[in-house]
Coordinates of C-alpha atoms and ligand atoms in Angstrom, one line a residue:
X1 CA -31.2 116.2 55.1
X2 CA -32.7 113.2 53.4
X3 CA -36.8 112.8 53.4
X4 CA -36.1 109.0 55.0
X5 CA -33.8 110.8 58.1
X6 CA -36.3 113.8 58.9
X7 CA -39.3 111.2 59.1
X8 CA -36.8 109.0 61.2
X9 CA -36.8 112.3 63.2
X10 CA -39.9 113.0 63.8
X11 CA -40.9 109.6 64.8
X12 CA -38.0 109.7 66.8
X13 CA -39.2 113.5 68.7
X14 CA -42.6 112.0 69.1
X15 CA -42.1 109.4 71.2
X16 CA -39.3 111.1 73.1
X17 CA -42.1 113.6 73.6
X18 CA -44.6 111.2 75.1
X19 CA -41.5 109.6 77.0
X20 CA -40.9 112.8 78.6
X21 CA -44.8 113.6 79.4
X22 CA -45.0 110.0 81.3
X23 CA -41.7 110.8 83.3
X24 CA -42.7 113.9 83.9
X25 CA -46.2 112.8 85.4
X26 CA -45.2 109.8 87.0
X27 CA -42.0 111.4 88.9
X28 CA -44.5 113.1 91.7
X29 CA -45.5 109.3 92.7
X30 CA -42.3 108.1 92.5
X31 CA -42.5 106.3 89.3
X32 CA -41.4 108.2 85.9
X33 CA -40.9 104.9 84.3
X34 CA -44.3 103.4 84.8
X35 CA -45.6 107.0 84.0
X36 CA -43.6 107.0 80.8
X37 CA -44.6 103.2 80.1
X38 CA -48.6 104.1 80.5
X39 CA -48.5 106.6 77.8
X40 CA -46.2 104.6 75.8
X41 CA -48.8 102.1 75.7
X42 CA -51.9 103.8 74.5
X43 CA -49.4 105.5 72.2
X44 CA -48.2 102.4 70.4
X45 CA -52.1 100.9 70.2
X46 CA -52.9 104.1 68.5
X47 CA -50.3 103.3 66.0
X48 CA -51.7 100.1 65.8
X49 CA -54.6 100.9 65.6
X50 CA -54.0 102.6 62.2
X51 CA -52.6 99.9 61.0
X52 CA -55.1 97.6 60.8
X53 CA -57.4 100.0 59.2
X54 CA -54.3 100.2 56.6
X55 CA -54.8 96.8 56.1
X56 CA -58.4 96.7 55.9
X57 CA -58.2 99.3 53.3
X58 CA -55.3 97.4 51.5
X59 CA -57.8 93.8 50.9
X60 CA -60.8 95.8 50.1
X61 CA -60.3 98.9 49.4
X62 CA -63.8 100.1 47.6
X63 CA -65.6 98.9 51.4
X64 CA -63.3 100.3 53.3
X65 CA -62.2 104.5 53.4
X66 CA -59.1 105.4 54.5
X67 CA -59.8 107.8 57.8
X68 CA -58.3 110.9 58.2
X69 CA -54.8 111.0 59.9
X70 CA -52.5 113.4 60.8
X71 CA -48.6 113.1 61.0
X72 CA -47.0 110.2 59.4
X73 CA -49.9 108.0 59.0
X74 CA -51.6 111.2 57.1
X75 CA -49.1 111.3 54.6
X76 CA -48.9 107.7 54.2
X77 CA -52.8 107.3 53.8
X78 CA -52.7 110.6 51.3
X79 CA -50.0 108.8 49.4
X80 CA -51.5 106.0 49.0
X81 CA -54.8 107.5 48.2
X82 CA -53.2 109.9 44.9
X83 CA -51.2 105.9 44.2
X84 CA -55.3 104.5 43.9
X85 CA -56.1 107.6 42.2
X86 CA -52.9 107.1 39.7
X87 CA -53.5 103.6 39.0
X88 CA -57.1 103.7 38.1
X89 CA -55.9 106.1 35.6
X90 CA -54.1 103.8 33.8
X91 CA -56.4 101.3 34.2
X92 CA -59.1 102.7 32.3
X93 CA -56.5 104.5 29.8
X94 CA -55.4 100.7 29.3
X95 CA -58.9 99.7 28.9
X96 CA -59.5 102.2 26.4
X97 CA -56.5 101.3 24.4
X98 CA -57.2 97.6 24.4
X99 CA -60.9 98.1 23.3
X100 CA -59.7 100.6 20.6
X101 CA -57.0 98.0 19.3
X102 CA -59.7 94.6 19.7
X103 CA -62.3 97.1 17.6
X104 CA -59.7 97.8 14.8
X105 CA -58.2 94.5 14.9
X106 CA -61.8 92.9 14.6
X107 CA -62.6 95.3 11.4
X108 CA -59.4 93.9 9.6
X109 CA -60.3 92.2 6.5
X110 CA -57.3 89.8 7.3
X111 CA -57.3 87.6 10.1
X112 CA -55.0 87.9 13.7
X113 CA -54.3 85.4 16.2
X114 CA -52.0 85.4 19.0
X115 CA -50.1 82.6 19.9
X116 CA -48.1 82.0 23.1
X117 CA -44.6 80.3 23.2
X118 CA -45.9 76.9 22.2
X119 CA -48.7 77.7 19.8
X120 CA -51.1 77.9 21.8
X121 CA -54.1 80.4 20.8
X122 CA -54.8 83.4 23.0
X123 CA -56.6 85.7 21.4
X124 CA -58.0 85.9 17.6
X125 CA -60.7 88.1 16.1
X126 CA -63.8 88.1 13.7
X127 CA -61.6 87.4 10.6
X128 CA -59.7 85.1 12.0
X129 CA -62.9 83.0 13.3
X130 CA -64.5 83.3 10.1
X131 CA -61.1 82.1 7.9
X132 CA -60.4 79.5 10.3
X133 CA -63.7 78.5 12.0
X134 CA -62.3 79.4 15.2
X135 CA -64.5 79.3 18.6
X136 CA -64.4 81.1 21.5
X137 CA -63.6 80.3 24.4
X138 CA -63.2 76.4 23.2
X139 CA -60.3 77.0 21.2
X140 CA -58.2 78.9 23.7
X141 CA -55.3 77.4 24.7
X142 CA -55.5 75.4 22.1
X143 CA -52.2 74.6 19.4
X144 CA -53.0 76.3 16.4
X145 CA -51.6 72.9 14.7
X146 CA -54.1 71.3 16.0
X147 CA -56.6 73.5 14.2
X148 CA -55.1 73.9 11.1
X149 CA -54.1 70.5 10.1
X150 CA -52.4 70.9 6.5
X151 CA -49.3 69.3 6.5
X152 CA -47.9 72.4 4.6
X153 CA -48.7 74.5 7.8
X154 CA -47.4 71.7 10.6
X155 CA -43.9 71.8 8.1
X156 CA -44.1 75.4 8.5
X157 CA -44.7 75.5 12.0
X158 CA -42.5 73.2 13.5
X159 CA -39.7 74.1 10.7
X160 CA -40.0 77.5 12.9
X161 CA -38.5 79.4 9.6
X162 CA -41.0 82.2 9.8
X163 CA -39.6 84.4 6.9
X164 CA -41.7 83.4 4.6
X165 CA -45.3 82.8 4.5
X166 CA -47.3 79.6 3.9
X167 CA -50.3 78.7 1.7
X168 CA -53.0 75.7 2.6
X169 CA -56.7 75.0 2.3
X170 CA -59.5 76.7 5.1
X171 CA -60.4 74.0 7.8
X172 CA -63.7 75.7 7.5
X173 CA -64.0 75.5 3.6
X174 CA -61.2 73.3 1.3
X175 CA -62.1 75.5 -1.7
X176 CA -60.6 78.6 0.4
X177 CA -57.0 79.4 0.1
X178 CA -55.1 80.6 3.1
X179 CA -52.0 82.7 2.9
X180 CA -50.5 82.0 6.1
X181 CA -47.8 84.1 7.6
X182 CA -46.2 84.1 11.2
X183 CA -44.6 87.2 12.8
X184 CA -42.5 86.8 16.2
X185 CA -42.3 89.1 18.6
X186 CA -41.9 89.7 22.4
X187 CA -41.1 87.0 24.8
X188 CA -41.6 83.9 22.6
X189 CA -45.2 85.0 20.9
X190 CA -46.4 85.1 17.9
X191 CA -48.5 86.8 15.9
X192 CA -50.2 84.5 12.9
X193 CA -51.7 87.1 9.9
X194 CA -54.2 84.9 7.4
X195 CA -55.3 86.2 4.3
X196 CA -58.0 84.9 1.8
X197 CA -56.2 84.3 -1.3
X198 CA -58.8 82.2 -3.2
X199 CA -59.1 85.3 -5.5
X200 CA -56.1 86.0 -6.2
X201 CA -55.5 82.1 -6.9
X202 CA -58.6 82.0 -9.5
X203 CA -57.3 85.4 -11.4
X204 CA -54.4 83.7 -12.0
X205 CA -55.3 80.4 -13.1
X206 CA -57.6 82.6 -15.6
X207 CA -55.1 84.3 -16.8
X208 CA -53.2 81.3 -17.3
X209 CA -55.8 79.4 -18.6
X210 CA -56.4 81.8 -21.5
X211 CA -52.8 82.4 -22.2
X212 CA -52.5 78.1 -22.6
X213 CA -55.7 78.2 -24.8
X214 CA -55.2 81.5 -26.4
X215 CA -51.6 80.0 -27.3
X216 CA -53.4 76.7 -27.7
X217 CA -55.7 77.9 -30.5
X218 CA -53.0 79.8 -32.5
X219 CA -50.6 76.8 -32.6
X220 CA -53.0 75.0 -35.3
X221 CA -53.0 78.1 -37.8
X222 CA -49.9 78.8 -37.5
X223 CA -48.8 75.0 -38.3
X224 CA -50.5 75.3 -41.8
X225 CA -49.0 78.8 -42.6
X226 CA -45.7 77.3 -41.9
X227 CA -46.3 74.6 -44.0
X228 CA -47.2 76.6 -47.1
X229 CA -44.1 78.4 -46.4
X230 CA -42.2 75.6 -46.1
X231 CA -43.4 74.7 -49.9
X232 CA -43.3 78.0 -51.2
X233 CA -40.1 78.5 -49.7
X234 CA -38.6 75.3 -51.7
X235 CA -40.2 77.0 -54.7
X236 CA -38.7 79.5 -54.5
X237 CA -34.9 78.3 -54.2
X238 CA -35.6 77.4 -57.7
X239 CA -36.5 79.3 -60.7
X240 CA -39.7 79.6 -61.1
X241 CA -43.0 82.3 -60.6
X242 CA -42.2 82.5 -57.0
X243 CA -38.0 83.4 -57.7
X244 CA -38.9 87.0 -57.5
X245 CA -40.4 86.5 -53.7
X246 CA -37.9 84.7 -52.3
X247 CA -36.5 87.4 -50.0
X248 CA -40.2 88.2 -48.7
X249 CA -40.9 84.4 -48.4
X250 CA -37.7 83.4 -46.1
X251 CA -38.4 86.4 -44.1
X252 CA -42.1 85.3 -43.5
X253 CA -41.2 81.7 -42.9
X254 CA -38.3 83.0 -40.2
X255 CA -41.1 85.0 -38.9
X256 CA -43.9 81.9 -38.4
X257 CA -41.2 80.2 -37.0
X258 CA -40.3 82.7 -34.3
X259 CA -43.5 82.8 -33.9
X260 CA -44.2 79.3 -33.3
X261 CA -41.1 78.8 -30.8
X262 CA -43.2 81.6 -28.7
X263 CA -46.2 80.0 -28.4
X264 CA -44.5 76.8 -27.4
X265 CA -42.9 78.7 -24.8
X266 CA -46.0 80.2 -23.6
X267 CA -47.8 76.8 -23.5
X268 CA -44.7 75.7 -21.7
X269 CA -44.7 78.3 -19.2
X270 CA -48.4 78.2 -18.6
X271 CA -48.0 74.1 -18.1
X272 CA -45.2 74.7 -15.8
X273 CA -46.9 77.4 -13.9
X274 CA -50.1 75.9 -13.6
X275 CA -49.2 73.0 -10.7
X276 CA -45.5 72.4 -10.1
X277 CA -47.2 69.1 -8.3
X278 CA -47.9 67.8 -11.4
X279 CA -44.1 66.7 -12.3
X280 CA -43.8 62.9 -12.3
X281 CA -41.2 61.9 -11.3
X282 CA -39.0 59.3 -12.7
X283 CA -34.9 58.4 -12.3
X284 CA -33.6 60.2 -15.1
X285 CA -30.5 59.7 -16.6
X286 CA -29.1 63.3 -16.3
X287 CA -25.5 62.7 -18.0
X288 CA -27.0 60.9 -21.4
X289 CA -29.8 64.1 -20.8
X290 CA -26.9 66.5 -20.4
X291 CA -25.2 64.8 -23.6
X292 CA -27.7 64.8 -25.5
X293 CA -28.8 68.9 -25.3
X294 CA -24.8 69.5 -26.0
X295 CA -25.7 68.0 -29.3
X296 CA -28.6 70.3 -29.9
X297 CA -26.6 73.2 -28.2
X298 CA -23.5 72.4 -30.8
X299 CA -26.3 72.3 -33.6
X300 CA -27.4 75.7 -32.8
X301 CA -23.8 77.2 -32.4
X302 CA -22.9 75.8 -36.2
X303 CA -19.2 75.4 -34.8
X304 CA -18.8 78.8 -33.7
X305 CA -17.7 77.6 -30.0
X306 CA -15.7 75.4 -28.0
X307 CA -17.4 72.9 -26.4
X308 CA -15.8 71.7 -22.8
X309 CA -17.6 69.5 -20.1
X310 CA -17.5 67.6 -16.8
X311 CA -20.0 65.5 -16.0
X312 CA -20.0 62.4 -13.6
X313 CA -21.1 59.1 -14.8
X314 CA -23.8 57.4 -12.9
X315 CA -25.1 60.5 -11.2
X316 CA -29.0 60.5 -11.7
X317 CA -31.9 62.6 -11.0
X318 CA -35.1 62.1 -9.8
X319 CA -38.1 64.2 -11.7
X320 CA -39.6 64.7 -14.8
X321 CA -37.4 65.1 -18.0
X322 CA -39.3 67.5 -19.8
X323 CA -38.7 69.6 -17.4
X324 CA -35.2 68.8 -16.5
X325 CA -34.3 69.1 -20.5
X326 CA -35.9 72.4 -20.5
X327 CA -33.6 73.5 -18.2
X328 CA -30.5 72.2 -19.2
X329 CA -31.5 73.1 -23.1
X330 CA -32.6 77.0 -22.2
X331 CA -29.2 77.5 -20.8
X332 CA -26.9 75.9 -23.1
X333 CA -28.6 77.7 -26.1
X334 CA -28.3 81.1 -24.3
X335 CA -24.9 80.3 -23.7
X336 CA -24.5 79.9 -27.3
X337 CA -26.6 83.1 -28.3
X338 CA -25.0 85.4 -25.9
X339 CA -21.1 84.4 -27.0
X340 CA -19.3 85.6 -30.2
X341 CA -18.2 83.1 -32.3
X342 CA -14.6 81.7 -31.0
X343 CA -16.3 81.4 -27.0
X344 CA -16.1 78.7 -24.6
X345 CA -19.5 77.0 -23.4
X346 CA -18.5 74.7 -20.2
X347 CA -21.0 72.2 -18.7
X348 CA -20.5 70.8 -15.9
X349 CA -22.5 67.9 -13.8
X350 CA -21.1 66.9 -10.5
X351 CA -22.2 65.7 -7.2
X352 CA -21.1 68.0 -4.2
X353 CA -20.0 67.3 -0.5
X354 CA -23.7 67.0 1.1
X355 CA -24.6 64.6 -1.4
X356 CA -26.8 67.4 -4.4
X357 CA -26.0 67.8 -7.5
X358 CA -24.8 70.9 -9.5
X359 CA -25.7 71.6 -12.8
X360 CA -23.8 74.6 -14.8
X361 CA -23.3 76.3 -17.6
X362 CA -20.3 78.5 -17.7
X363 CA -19.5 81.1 -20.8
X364 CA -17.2 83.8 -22.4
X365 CA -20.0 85.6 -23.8
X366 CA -21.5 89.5 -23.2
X367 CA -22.3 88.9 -19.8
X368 CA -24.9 91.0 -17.8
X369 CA -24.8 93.7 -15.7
X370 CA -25.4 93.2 -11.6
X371 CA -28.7 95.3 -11.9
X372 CA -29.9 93.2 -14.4
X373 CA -28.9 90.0 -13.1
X374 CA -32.5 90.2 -10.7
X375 CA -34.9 90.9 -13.3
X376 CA -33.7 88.1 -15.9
X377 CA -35.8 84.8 -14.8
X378 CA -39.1 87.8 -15.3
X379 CA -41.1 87.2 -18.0
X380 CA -40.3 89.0 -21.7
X381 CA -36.8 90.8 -20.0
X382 CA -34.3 91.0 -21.9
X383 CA -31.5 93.2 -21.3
X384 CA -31.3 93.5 -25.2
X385 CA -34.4 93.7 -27.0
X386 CA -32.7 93.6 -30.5
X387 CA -29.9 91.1 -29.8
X388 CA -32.7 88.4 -28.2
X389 CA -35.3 88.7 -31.3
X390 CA -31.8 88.9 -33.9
X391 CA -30.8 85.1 -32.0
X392 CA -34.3 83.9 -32.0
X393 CA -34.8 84.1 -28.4
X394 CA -38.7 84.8 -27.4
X395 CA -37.9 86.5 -23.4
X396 CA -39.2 83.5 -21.8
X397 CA -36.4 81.2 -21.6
X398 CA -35.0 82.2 -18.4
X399 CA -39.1 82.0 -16.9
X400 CA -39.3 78.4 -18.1
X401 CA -35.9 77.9 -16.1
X402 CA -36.9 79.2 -12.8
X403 CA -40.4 77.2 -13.0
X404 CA -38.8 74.3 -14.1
X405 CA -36.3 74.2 -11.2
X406 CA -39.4 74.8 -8.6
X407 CA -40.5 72.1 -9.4
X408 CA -37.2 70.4 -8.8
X409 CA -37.1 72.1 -5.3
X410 CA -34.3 74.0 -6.5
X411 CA -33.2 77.8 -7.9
X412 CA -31.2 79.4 -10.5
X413 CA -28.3 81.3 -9.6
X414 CA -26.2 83.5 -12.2
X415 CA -23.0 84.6 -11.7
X416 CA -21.9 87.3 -14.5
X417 CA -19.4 89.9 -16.0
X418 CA -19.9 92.4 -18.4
X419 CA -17.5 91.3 -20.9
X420 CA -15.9 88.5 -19.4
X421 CA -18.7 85.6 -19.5
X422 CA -21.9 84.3 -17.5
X423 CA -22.3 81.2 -15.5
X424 CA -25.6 79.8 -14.3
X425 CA -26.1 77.4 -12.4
X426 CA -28.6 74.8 -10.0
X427 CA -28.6 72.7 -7.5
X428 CA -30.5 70.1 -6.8
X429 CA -31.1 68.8 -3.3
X430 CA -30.1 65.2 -1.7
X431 CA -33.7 63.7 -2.3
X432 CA -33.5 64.0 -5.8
X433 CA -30.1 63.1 -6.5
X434 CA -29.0 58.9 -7.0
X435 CA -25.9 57.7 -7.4
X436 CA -25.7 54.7 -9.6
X437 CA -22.1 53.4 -9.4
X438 CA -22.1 50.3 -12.2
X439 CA -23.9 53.2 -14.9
X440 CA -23.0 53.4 -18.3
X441 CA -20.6 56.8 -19.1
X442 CA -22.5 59.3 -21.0
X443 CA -21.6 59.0 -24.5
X444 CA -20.2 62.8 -25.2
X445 CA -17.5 63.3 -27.6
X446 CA -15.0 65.6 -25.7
X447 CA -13.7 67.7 -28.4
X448 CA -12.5 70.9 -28.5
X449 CA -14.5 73.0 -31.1
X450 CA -18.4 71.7 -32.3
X451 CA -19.3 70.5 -35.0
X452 CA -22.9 71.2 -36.3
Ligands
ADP501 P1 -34.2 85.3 -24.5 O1 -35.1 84.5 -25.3 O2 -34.3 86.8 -24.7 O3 -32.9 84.8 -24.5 P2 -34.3 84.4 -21.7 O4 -35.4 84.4 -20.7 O5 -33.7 83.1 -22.1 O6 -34.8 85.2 -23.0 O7 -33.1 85.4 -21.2 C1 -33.5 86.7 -20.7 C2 -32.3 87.6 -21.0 O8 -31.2 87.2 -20.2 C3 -31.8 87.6 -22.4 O9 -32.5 88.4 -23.2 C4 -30.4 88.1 -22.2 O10 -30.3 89.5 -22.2 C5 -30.0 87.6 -20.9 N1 -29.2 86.3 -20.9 C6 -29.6 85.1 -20.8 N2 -28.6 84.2 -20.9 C7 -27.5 84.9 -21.0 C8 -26.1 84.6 -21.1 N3 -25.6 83.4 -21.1 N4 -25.2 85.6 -21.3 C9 -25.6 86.9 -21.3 N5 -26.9 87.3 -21.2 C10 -27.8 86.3 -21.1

């Protein structure tokens, strides 16, 4: 039998029991019902009776004790006691738990706020009030947007695109960079990490700072070596006391000049890397660019491969040439220094559906290899030490690309075969891309093999 039906029971047999007593005493007078009905009441204010100290107990129960019972209502009040018991349990293994997780959370070097559905704060610790000048309990409730009023953060925030993190100044302190990230979790919350990063920032704009002066400082030496070179070279060529060096002096003068071409790159990089900001930008007009690096590209290939483009008239950018020909240069020249002679170097300039503009540079050449195809935009990696030095390249082409294109809010992507040819390729996104329909045509001779 179920618990619920033997309690049903013995409620049941108890008052049948005190039914029966009053029957059984009031049928000498004549009256069992009234007899039964006088014990019946007592009975059911007894019941009662109980149940208002229940209640009692339930609205305050640390002034009120439960009272000892027997039957039913002593198995309800034990019940309910080991339930009290049970739950203060909890309650101070909760508390534990939460003061454990605020003490560790307020010794993390990085700061912590929790954010409810719309932003608003709810909790934050010690970090997070010294990073972000935080108060409690003013801020509470508070939009973190509100506090942290960087327009880089507010994109962030209401862009809702939490994968990555953000970077912007410290409300408390403008010389203090934030790194900024947001983690979702739950129903609707959010959990917003901030990390100092001012360090980190100043190590690297050393280092960058001495690579641009170190690379600064050696350009000048290295401009007067080349020139004796250049002399002695010409000497050389003809019969004279030099004749006899002239292996050792074309090898040095190949040497300054690879040389040179890396510390141009350097000082490029370390321009580009320095502030992406610092782009002007200007309408540029990308197919008379484009046009003009396949004429440096077809220099450097000496007629060794076909040439084939498509670019649109009138399509223009918006940015800063340097860096756009930087781009389009870097690619077309590896193009030509990873094809054999007899390849095919396609370039290609068009305007897609959404309105941005593709650039690409497609080839026959080596190609690369998937696992490589990550690493390449990294700084000095080359999947082929010998055959990059052998063409003259100095392992930061590729670098230059990808910093160049940040600062046309855009990214390279490579497509490649081992053997059967690489493309690369951009896009760049509706804001900087102009259509001017009257242009002039870009002035590129469409023939089939170059021409040095
Ligand atoms: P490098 O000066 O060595 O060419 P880059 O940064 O320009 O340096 O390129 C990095 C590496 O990427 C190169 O060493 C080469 O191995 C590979 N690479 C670049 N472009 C191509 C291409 N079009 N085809 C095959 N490999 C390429």
């Amino acid at each position: 039998m179920s618990p619920y039906l033997k309690l049903l029971g013995q409620i049941f047999l108890r008052v049948a029991i005190v039914v029966a007593i009053g029957l059984i005493c009031g049928a000498p007078f004549g009256h069992p019902a009234l007899g039964a009905l006088l014990l019946l009441i007592p009975y059911v204010l007894l019941q009662m009776r109980q149940l208002v100290r229940l209640r009692a107990w339930l609205m305050a129960p640390k002034r009120y004790f439960l009272p000892d019972a027997h039957g039913i209502w002593g198995e309800v009040f034990d019940l309910l006691i080991d339930l009290q018991r049970k739950n203060r349990k909890r309650k101070k293994r909760l508390a534990l738990m939460l003061a454990e997780f605020q003490s560790s959370t307020a010794a993390l070097p990085d700061g912590a706020v929790v954010l409810g559905d719309r932003g608003e704060i709810s909790w934050f610790n010690t970090a997070a009030r010294q990073l972000l000048g935080l108060r409690a309990p003013q801020d509470l409730g508070i939009r973190i947007p509100n506090l942290i009023r960087h327009p880089s953060f507010t994109e962030f925030f209401e862009q809702g695109d939490f994968e990555h993190e953000t970077e912007a100044p410290s409300p408390l302190n403008r010389t203090r960079m934030l790194s900024l990230r947001i983690i979702p979790y739950g129903n609707d919350q959010k959990l917003l990490i901030v990390r100092d990063i001012s360090e980190r920032r100043q190590l690297e704009a050393a280092r960058r700072d001495f690579v641009s002066n170190a690379s600064h400082e050696l350009r000048t030496p290295l401009t007067v070596l080349r020139g004796y070179l250049d002399l002695m070279d010409a000497e050389a060529q003809q019969a004279g006391p030099l004749g006899a060096w002239q292996s050792p002096i074309v090898e040095m003068r190949n040497q300054a000049l690879r040389m040179e071409a890396l510390v141009n790159d350097m000082l490029k990089l370390a321009r580009l890397e320095a502030d992406r900001a610092a782009m002007t930008d200007e309408l540029l007009p990308a197919p008379a660019l484009i046009a003009r690096a396949i004429e440096e590209a077809r220099a450097v290939s000496k007629g060794q491969h076909r040439f084939e483009h498509d670019i649109s008239d009138g399509l223009l950018l918006l940015g800063g040439e340097a860096e756009f020909h930087s781009i389009i240069i870097n690619l077309m020249t590896n193009a030509v220094r990873y094809t054999p002679p007899g390849g095919v170097i396609r370039v290609s300039w068009s305007q897609l559906d959404d309105g941005s503009a593709r650039f690409a540079v497609a080839d026959t050449g080596i190609g690369i290899s998937a696992d490589d195809i990550p690493r390449l935009t990294e700084r000095f990696y080359r999947v082929d030490v010998g055959r990059s030095r052998a063409s003259g390249g100095t392992g930061l082409g590729l670098s230059i690309v990808k910093h160049a294109l940040e600062a046309f809010d855009s990214r390279l992507e490579i497509d490649s075969e081992p053997g059967v040819g690489s493309t690369f390729f951009c896009r760049f996104p509706v804001h900087r891309v102009q259509v001017a329909p009257g242009a002039a045509p870009a002035a590129i001779p469409n023939e089939t093999r170059s021409g040095a």
